[in-house]
mmCIF file with all atom_site columns, C-alpha atoms in Angstrom:
data_model
loop_
_atom_site.group_PDB
_atom_site.id
_atom_site.type_symbol
_atom_site.label_atom_id
_atom_site.label_alt_id
_atom_site.label_comp_id
_atom_site.label_asym_id
_atom_site.label_entity_id
_atom_site.label_seq_id
_atom_site.pdbx_PDB_ins_code
_atom_site.Cartn_x
_atom_site.Cartn_y
_atom_site.Cartn_z
_atom_site.occupancy
_atom_site.B_iso_or_equiv
_atom_site.pdbx_formal_charge
_atom_site.auth_seq_id
_atom_site.auth_comp_id
_atom_site.auth_asym_id
_atom_site.auth_atom_id
_atom_site.pdbx_PDB_model_num
ATOM 1  C CA . ILE A 1 1  ? 75.690 96.387  99.291  1.00 0.00 ? 30  ILE A CA 1
ATOM 2  C CA . GLU A 1 2  ? 75.595 97.016  102.716 1.00 0.00 ? 31  GLU A CA 1
ATOM 3  C CA . ALA A 1 3  ? 74.111 100.154 104.338 1.00 0.00 ? 32  ALA A CA 1
ATOM 4  C CA . GLN A 1 4  ? 76.936 101.879 105.478 1.00 0.00 ? 33  GLN A CA 1
ATOM 5  C CA . LYS A 1 5  ? 79.368 102.032 102.568 1.00 0.00 ? 34  LYS A CA 1
ATOM 6  C CA . VAL A 1 6  ? 76.292 103.705 101.054 1.00 0.00 ? 35  VAL A CA 1
ATOM 7  C CA . TYR A 1 7  ? 75.753 106.018 104.115 1.00 0.00 ? 36  TYR A CA 1
ATOM 8  C CA . THR A 1 8  ? 80.223 106.787 103.897 1.00 0.00 ? 37  THR A CA 1
ATOM 9  C CA . TRP A 1 9  ? 80.384 106.493 99.829  1.00 0.00 ? 38  TRP A CA 1
ATOM 10 C CA . LEU A 1 10 ? 77.718 109.238 99.626  1.00 0.00 ? 39  LEU A CA 1
ATOM 11 C CA . GLY A 1 11 ? 79.535 111.608 103.013 1.00 0.00 ? 40  GLY A CA 1
ATOM 12 C CA . GLU A 1 12 ? 82.565 111.329 101.168 1.00 0.00 ? 41  GLU A CA 1
ATOM 13 C CA . ASN A 1 13 ? 80.967 113.238 98.628  1.00 0.00 ? 42  ASN A CA 1
ATOM 14 C CA . GLY A 1 14 ? 79.480 115.720 100.762 1.00 0.00 ? 43  GLY A CA 1
ATOM 15 C CA . ILE A 1 15 ? 75.358 113.694 101.277 1.00 0.00 ? 44  ILE A CA 1
ATOM 16 C CA . HIS A 1 16 ? 74.892 113.446 105.030 1.00 0.00 ? 45  HIS A CA 1
ATOM 17 C CA . ILE A 1 17 ? 71.285 112.156 104.933 1.00 0.00 ? 46  ILE A CA 1
ATOM 18 C CA . PHE A 1 18 ? 70.008 112.441 108.548 1.00 0.00 ? 47  PHE A CA 1
ATOM 19 C CA . GLU A 1 19 ? 65.988 112.201 107.805 1.00 0.00 ? 48  GLU A CA 1
ATOM 20 C CA . PRO A 1 20 ? 65.381 108.323 108.585 1.00 0.00 ? 49  PRO A CA 1
ATOM 21 C CA . CYS A 1 21 ? 64.968 106.590 105.141 1.00 0.00 ? 50  CYS A CA 1
ATOM 22 C CA . ILE A 1 22 ? 61.664 105.173 104.524 1.00 0.00 ? 51  ILE A CA 1
ATOM 23 C CA . GLY A 1 23 ? 61.559 102.923 102.413 1.00 0.00 ? 52  GLY A CA 1
ATOM 24 C CA . TRP A 1 24 ? 64.531 99.546  101.556 1.00 0.00 ? 53  TRP A CA 1
ATOM 25 C CA . ALA A 1 25 ? 64.686 97.037  99.417  1.00 0.00 ? 54  ALA A CA 1
ATOM 26 C CA . ASP A 1 26 ? 67.570 94.221  99.502  1.00 0.00 ? 55  ASP A CA 1
ATOM 27 C CA . ASP A 1 27 ? 66.420 92.002  96.515  1.00 0.00 ? 56  ASP A CA 1
ATOM 28 C CA . ASP A 1 28 ? 67.259 88.530  95.780  1.00 0.00 ? 57  ASP A CA 1
ATOM 29 C CA . ASP A 1 29 ? 68.965 89.532  92.576  1.00 0.00 ? 58  ASP A CA 1
ATOM 30 C CA . GLY A 1 30 ? 71.506 91.950  94.179  1.00 0.00 ? 59  GLY A CA 1
ATOM 31 C CA . HIS A 1 31 ? 69.120 94.725  93.662  1.00 0.00 ? 60  HIS A CA 1
ATOM 32 C CA . SER A 1 32 ? 68.840 97.676  97.333  1.00 0.00 ? 61  SER A CA 1
ATOM 33 C CA . ASP A 1 33 ? 66.778 100.774 97.148  1.00 0.00 ? 62  ASP A CA 1
ATOM 34 C CA . TYR A 1 34 ? 67.165 103.608 99.253  1.00 0.00 ? 63  TYR A CA 1
ATOM 35 C CA . CYS A 1 35 ? 64.008 106.103 99.769  1.00 0.00 ? 64  CYS A CA 1
ATOM 36 C CA . TRP A 1 36 ? 63.700 109.353 101.457 1.00 0.00 ? 65  TRP A CA 1
ATOM 37 C CA . ASP A 1 37 ? 60.948 111.788 101.288 1.00 0.00 ? 66  ASP A CA 1
ATOM 38 C CA . LYS A 1 38 ? 60.633 115.132 103.256 1.00 0.00 ? 67  LYS A CA 1
ATOM 39 C CA . GLY A 1 39 ? 57.824 117.452 102.633 1.00 0.00 ? 68  GLY A CA 1
ATOM 40 C CA . ILE A 1 40 ? 57.323 117.836 99.089  1.00 0.00 ? 69  ILE A CA 1
ATOM 41 C CA . HIS A 1 41 ? 60.234 116.206 98.285  1.00 0.00 ? 70  HIS A CA 1
ATOM 42 C CA . HIS A 1 42 ? 61.286 112.644 97.506  1.00 0.00 ? 71  HIS A CA 1
ATOM 43 C CA . MET A 1 43 ? 64.306 111.055 96.692  1.00 0.00 ? 72  MET A CA 1
ATOM 44 C CA . GLU A 1 44 ? 65.497 107.704 95.723  1.00 0.00 ? 73  GLU A CA 1
ATOM 45 C CA . LEU A 1 45 ? 68.472 105.628 95.286  1.00 0.00 ? 74  LEU A CA 1
ATOM 46 C CA . GLU A 1 46 ? 69.112 102.284 93.459  1.00 0.00 ? 75  GLU A CA 1
ATOM 47 C CA . LEU A 1 47 ? 72.410 100.305 93.773  1.00 0.00 ? 76  LEU A CA 1
ATOM 48 C CA . TRP A 1 48 ? 73.582 96.408  92.162  1.00 0.00 ? 77  TRP A CA 1
ATOM 49 C CA . ASP A 1 49 ? 75.707 94.066  93.312  1.00 0.00 ? 78  ASP A CA 1
ATOM 50 C CA . ASN A 1 50 ? 78.364 95.727  90.066  1.00 0.00 ? 79  ASN A CA 1
ATOM 51 C CA . GLY A 1 51 ? 78.130 99.305  92.093  1.00 0.00 ? 80  GLY A CA 1
ATOM 52 C CA . TYR A 1 52 ? 76.014 100.579 89.802  1.00 0.00 ? 81  TYR A CA 1
ATOM 53 C CA . THR A 1 53 ? 73.497 103.442 90.725  1.00 0.00 ? 82  THR A CA 1
ATOM 54 C CA . GLU A 1 54 ? 70.842 105.103 89.818  1.00 0.00 ? 83  GLU A CA 1
ATOM 55 C CA . PHE A 1 55 ? 69.728 108.303 91.436  1.00 0.00 ? 84  PHE A CA 1
ATOM 56 C CA . PHE A 1 56 ? 66.053 110.029 90.809  1.00 0.00 ? 85  PHE A CA 1
ATOM 57 C CA . TYR A 1 57 ? 64.695 113.399 92.688  1.00 0.00 ? 86  TYR A CA 1
ATOM 58 C CA . ARG A 1 58 ? 61.432 115.041 92.539  1.00 0.00 ? 87  ARG A CA 1
ATOM 59 C CA . ASN A 1 59 ? 59.348 117.708 93.649  1.00 0.00 ? 88  ASN A CA 1
ATOM 60 C CA . CYS A 1 60 ? 55.954 116.523 94.076  1.00 0.00 ? 89  CYS A CA 1
ATOM 61 C CA . GLU A 1 61 ? 54.746 120.555 94.202  1.00 0.00 ? 90  GLU A CA 1
ATOM 62 C CA . THR A 1 62 ? 56.514 121.783 91.071  1.00 0.00 ? 91  THR A CA 1
ATOM 63 C CA . GLU A 1 63 ? 57.211 117.897 89.520  1.00 0.00 ? 92  GLU A CA 1
ATOM 64 C CA . GLU A 1 64 ? 60.693 119.018 88.589  1.00 0.00 ? 93  GLU A CA 1
ATOM 65 C CA . LEU A 1 65 ? 62.249 115.483 88.319  1.00 0.00 ? 94  LEU A CA 1
ATOM 66 C CA . TYR A 1 66 ? 66.160 115.057 88.209  1.00 0.00 ? 95  TYR A CA 1
ATOM 67 C CA . ASP A 1 67 ? 68.103 111.804 87.589  1.00 0.00 ? 96  ASP A CA 1
ATOM 68 C CA . TYR A 1 68 ? 72.016 110.879 87.509  1.00 0.00 ? 97  TYR A CA 1
ATOM 69 C CA . ASP A 1 69 ? 73.171 107.271 87.195  1.00 0.00 ? 98  ASP A CA 1
ATOM 70 C CA . THR A 1 70 ? 76.756 106.472 88.285  1.00 0.00 ? 99  THR A CA 1
ATOM 71 C CA . TYR A 1 71 ? 79.169 103.607 89.549  1.00 0.00 ? 100 TYR A CA 1
ATOM 72 C CA . LEU A 1 72 ? 79.467 103.777 93.467  1.00 0.00 ? 101 LEU A CA 1
ATOM 73 C CA . ASP A 1 73 ? 82.743 105.075 94.343  1.00 0.00 ? 102 ASP A CA 1
ATOM 74 C CA . LYS A 1 74 ? 82.689 107.903 91.832  1.00 0.00 ? 103 LYS A CA 1
ATOM 75 C CA . GLU A 1 75 ? 82.667 111.531 92.850  1.00 0.00 ? 104 GLU A CA 1
ATOM 76 C CA . LEU A 1 76 ? 78.938 112.735 92.539  1.00 0.00 ? 105 LEU A CA 1
ATOM 77 C CA . PRO A 1 77 ? 77.878 116.171 90.450  1.00 0.00 ? 106 PRO A CA 1
ATOM 78 C CA . LYS A 1 78 ? 77.226 119.308 92.343  1.00 0.00 ? 107 LYS A CA 1
ATOM 79 C CA . GLU A 1 79 ? 73.976 119.153 91.096  1.00 0.00 ? 108 GLU A CA 1
ATOM 80 C CA . LEU A 1 80 ? 72.956 116.329 92.868  1.00 0.00 ? 109 LEU A CA 1
ATOM 81 C CA . ILE A 1 81 ? 74.515 116.994 95.984  1.00 0.00 ? 110 ILE A CA 1
ATOM 82 C CA . GLY A 1 82 ? 72.659 120.046 96.400  1.00 0.00 ? 111 GLY A CA 1
ATOM 83 C CA . LEU A 1 83 ? 69.372 118.303 95.794  1.00 0.00 ? 112 LEU A CA 1
ATOM 84 C CA . TYR A 1 84 ? 70.173 116.449 99.360  1.00 0.00 ? 113 TYR A CA 1
ATOM 85 C CA . LYS A 1 85 ? 70.725 119.356 100.979 1.00 0.00 ? 114 LYS A CA 1
ATOM 86 C CA . PHE A 1 86 ? 66.523 118.878 101.300 1.00 0.00 ? 115 PHE A CA 1
ATOM 87 C CA . PHE A 1 87 ? 67.171 115.862 103.531 1.00 0.00 ? 116 PHE A CA 1
ATOM 88 C CA . GLU A 1 88 ? 70.360 117.226 105.419 1.00 0.00 ? 117 GLU A CA 1
#
């Protein structure tokens, strides 16, 4: 999945990430990973060619965890969108 499509989808859901992606991998099996870190906040987004996505958030100080599975182009919940404010 092209990175531009991912960032466009996130933007359409109100998620605007200005932090650089610290980790990115595009596997031969059609699986891509995106990772961001800012201070105590860690976020991961995994995508597969069929549009399946997994979001993962971790607060490294409080150990708070959040994960959400969906498909590319689906609307995202406000709780997830709120976590991305740390990366704007």
